[in-house]
Short mmCIF file of C-alpha atoms and ligand atoms in Angstrom, two decimals:
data_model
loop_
_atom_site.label_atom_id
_atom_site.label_comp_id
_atom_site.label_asym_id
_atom_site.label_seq_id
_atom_site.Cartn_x
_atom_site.Cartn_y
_atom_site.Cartn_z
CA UNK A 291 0.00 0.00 0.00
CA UNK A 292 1.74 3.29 -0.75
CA UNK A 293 1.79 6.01 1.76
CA UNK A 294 0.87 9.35 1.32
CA UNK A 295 1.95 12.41 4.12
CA UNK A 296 -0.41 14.12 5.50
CA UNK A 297 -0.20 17.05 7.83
CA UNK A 298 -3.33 18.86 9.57
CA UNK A 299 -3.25 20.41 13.08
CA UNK A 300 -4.84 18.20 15.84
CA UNK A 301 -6.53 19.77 18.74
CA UNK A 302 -4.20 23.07 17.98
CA UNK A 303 -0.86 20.57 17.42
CA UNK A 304 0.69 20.70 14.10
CA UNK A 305 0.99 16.84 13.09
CA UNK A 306 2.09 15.28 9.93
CA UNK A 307 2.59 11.61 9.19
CA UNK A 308 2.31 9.18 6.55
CA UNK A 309 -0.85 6.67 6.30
CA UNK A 310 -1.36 4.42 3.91
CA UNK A 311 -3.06 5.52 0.82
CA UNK A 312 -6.60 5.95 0.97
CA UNK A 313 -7.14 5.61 4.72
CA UNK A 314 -9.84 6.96 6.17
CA UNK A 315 -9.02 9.80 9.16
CA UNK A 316 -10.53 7.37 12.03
CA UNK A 317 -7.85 5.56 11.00
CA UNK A 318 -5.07 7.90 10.92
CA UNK A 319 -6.21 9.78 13.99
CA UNK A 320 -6.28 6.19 15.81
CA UNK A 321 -3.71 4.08 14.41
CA UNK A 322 -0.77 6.87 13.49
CA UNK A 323 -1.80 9.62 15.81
CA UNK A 324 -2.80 7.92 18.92
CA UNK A 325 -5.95 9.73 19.61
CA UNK A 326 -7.93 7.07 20.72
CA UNK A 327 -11.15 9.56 21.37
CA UNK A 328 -13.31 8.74 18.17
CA UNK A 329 -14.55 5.57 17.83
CA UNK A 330 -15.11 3.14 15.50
CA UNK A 331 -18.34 1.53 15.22
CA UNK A 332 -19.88 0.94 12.29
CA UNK A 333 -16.96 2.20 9.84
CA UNK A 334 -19.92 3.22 7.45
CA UNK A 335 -21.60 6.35 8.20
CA UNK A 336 -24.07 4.99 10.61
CA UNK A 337 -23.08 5.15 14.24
CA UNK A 338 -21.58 8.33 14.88
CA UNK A 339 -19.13 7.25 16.95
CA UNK A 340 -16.23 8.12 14.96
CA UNK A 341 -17.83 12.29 14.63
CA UNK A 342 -15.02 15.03 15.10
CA UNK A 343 -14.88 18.22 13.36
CA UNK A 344 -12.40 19.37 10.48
CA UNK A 345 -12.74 23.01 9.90
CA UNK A 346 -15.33 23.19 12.26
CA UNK A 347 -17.76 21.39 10.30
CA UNK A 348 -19.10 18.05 11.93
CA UNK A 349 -17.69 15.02 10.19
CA UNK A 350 -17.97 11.27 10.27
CA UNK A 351 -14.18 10.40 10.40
CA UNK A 352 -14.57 6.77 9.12
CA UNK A 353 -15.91 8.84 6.16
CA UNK A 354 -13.08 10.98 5.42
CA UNK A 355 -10.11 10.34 3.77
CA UNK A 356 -7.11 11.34 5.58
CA UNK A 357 -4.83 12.86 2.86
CA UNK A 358 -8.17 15.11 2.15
CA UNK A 359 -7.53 16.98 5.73
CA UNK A 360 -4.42 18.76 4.17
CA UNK A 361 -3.82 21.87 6.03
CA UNK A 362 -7.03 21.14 8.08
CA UNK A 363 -7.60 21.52 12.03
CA UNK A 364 -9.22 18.65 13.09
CA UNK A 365 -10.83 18.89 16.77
CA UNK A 366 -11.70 15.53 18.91
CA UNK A 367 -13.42 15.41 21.65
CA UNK A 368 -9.83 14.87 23.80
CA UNK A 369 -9.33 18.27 22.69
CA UNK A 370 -12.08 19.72 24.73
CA UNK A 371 -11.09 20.30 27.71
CA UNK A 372 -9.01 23.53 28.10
CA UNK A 373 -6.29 23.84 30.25
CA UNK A 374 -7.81 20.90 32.46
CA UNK A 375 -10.56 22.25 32.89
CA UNK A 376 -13.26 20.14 31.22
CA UNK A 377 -15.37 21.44 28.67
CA UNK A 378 -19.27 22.62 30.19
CA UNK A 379 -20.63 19.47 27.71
CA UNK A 380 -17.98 17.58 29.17
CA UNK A 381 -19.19 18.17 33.07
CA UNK A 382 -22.70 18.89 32.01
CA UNK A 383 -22.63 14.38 30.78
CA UNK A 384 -20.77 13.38 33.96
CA UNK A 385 -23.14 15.68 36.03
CA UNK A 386 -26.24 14.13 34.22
CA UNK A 387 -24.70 10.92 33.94
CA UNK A 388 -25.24 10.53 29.99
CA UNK A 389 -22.45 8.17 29.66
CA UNK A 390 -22.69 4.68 30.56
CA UNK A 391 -20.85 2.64 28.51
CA UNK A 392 -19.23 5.56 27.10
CA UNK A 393 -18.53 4.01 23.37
CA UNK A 394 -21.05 7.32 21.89
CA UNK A 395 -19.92 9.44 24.11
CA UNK A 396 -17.20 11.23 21.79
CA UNK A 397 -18.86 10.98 19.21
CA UNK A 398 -21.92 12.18 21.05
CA UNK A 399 -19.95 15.70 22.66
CA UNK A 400 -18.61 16.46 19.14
CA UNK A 401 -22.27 16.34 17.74
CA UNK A 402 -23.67 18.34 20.56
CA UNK A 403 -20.14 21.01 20.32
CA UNK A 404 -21.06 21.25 16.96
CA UNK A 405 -24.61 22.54 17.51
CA UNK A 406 -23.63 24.43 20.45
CA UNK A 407 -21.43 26.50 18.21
CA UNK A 408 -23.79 27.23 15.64
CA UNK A 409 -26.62 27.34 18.15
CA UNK A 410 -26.01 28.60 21.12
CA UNK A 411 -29.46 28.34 22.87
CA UNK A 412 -30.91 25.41 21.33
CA UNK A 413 -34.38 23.83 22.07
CA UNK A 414 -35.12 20.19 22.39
CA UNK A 415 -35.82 19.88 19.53
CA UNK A 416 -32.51 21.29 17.92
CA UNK A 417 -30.44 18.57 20.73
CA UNK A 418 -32.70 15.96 19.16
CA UNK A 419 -31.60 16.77 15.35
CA UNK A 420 -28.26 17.12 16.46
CA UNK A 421 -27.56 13.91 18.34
CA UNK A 422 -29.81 12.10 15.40
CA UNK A 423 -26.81 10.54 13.56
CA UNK A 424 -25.65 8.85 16.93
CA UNK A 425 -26.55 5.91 18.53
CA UNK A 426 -26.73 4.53 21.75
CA UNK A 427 -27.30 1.66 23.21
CA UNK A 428 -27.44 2.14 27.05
CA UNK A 429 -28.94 5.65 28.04
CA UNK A 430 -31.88 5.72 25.95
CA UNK A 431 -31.25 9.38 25.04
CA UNK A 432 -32.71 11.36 27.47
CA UNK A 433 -29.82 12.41 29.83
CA UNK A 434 -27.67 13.12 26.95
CA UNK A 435 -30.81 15.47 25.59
CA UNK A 436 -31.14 17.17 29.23
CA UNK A 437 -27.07 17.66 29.08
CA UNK A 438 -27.05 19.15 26.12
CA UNK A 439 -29.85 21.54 27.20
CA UNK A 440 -27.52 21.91 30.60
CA UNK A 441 -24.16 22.82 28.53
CA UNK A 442 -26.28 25.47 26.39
CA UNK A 443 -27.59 26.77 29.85
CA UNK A 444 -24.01 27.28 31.39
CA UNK A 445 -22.29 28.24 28.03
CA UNK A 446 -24.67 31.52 28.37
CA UNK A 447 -24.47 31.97 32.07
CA UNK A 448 -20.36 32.47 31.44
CA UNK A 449 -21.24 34.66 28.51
CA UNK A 450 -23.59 36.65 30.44
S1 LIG B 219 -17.66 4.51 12.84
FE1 LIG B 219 -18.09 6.27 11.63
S2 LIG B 219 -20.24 6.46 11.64
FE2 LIG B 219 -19.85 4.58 12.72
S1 LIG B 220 -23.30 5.24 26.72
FE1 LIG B 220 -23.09 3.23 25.88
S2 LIG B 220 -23.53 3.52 23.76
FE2 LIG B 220 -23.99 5.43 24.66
#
């Protein structure tokens, strides 16, 4: 298999490696990288697990091809938490206790940070749409929902 380079910054970190030609950025973010945050469920588009954003644009990482994310930033949900402090989605699922398991959960944060930043006070309804490409098997949705809603609540609060 030949290998391409490919160089993108990571959570702020400038990173460049070479994966194997055609490999999807799950892959490369997992097996070269290390970050073990995104998931790999399904590898087909269906889970969600795998969601991080490139550009800040929510994307299904088993989808992508690496050697597309060029010159990219790439955010996981290990880069969340700021300075160790954890990100309010991050303390607003332990808090509610919308991780179980915890196999969505990455997946699940990067869905909800992606709403949060285009929406900062969503309703229900908007969590619900969000968090609709991602499944989960053990929480039955609602405490991620109501930690969503919590996040939005206490993102405002500090902007207030
Ligand atoms: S692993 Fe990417 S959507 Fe399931
Ligand atoms: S917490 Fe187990 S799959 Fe969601």
């Amino acid at each position: 298999m030949p290998k391409v380079p490919v160089q993108f910054t990571l959570n702020g970190e400038e990173k460049a490696e070479f994966v194997d030609s055609g490999a999807t950025l799950l892959k490369a973010l997992r097996d070269k990288i290390g970050d073990h945050s995104p998931k790999g469920g399904c590898h087909q588009g269906t889970c969600g697990a795998c969601s991080v954003l490139v550009d800040g644009e929510l994307k299904l990482s088993c989808l992508v091809l690496a050697e597309t994310c060029q010159g990219a930033s790439v955010t996981t949900a290990a880069g969340l938490a700021e300075n160790g402090v954890l990100h309010p989605l991050q303390r607003a699922f332990i808090d509610g206790f919308a991780a179980q398991c915890g196999f969505c959960t990455p997946g699940m944060l990067m869905a909800a940070k992606s709403l949060l930043d285009r929406v900062p006070n969503p309703t229900r309804d908007d969590v619900v749409e969000a968090i609709s490409g991602n499944i989960c098997r053990c929480t039955g949705y609602e405490p991620i929902i109501q930690a969503v809603l919590t996040a939005a609540r206490a993102n405002s609060q500090n902007a207030a």
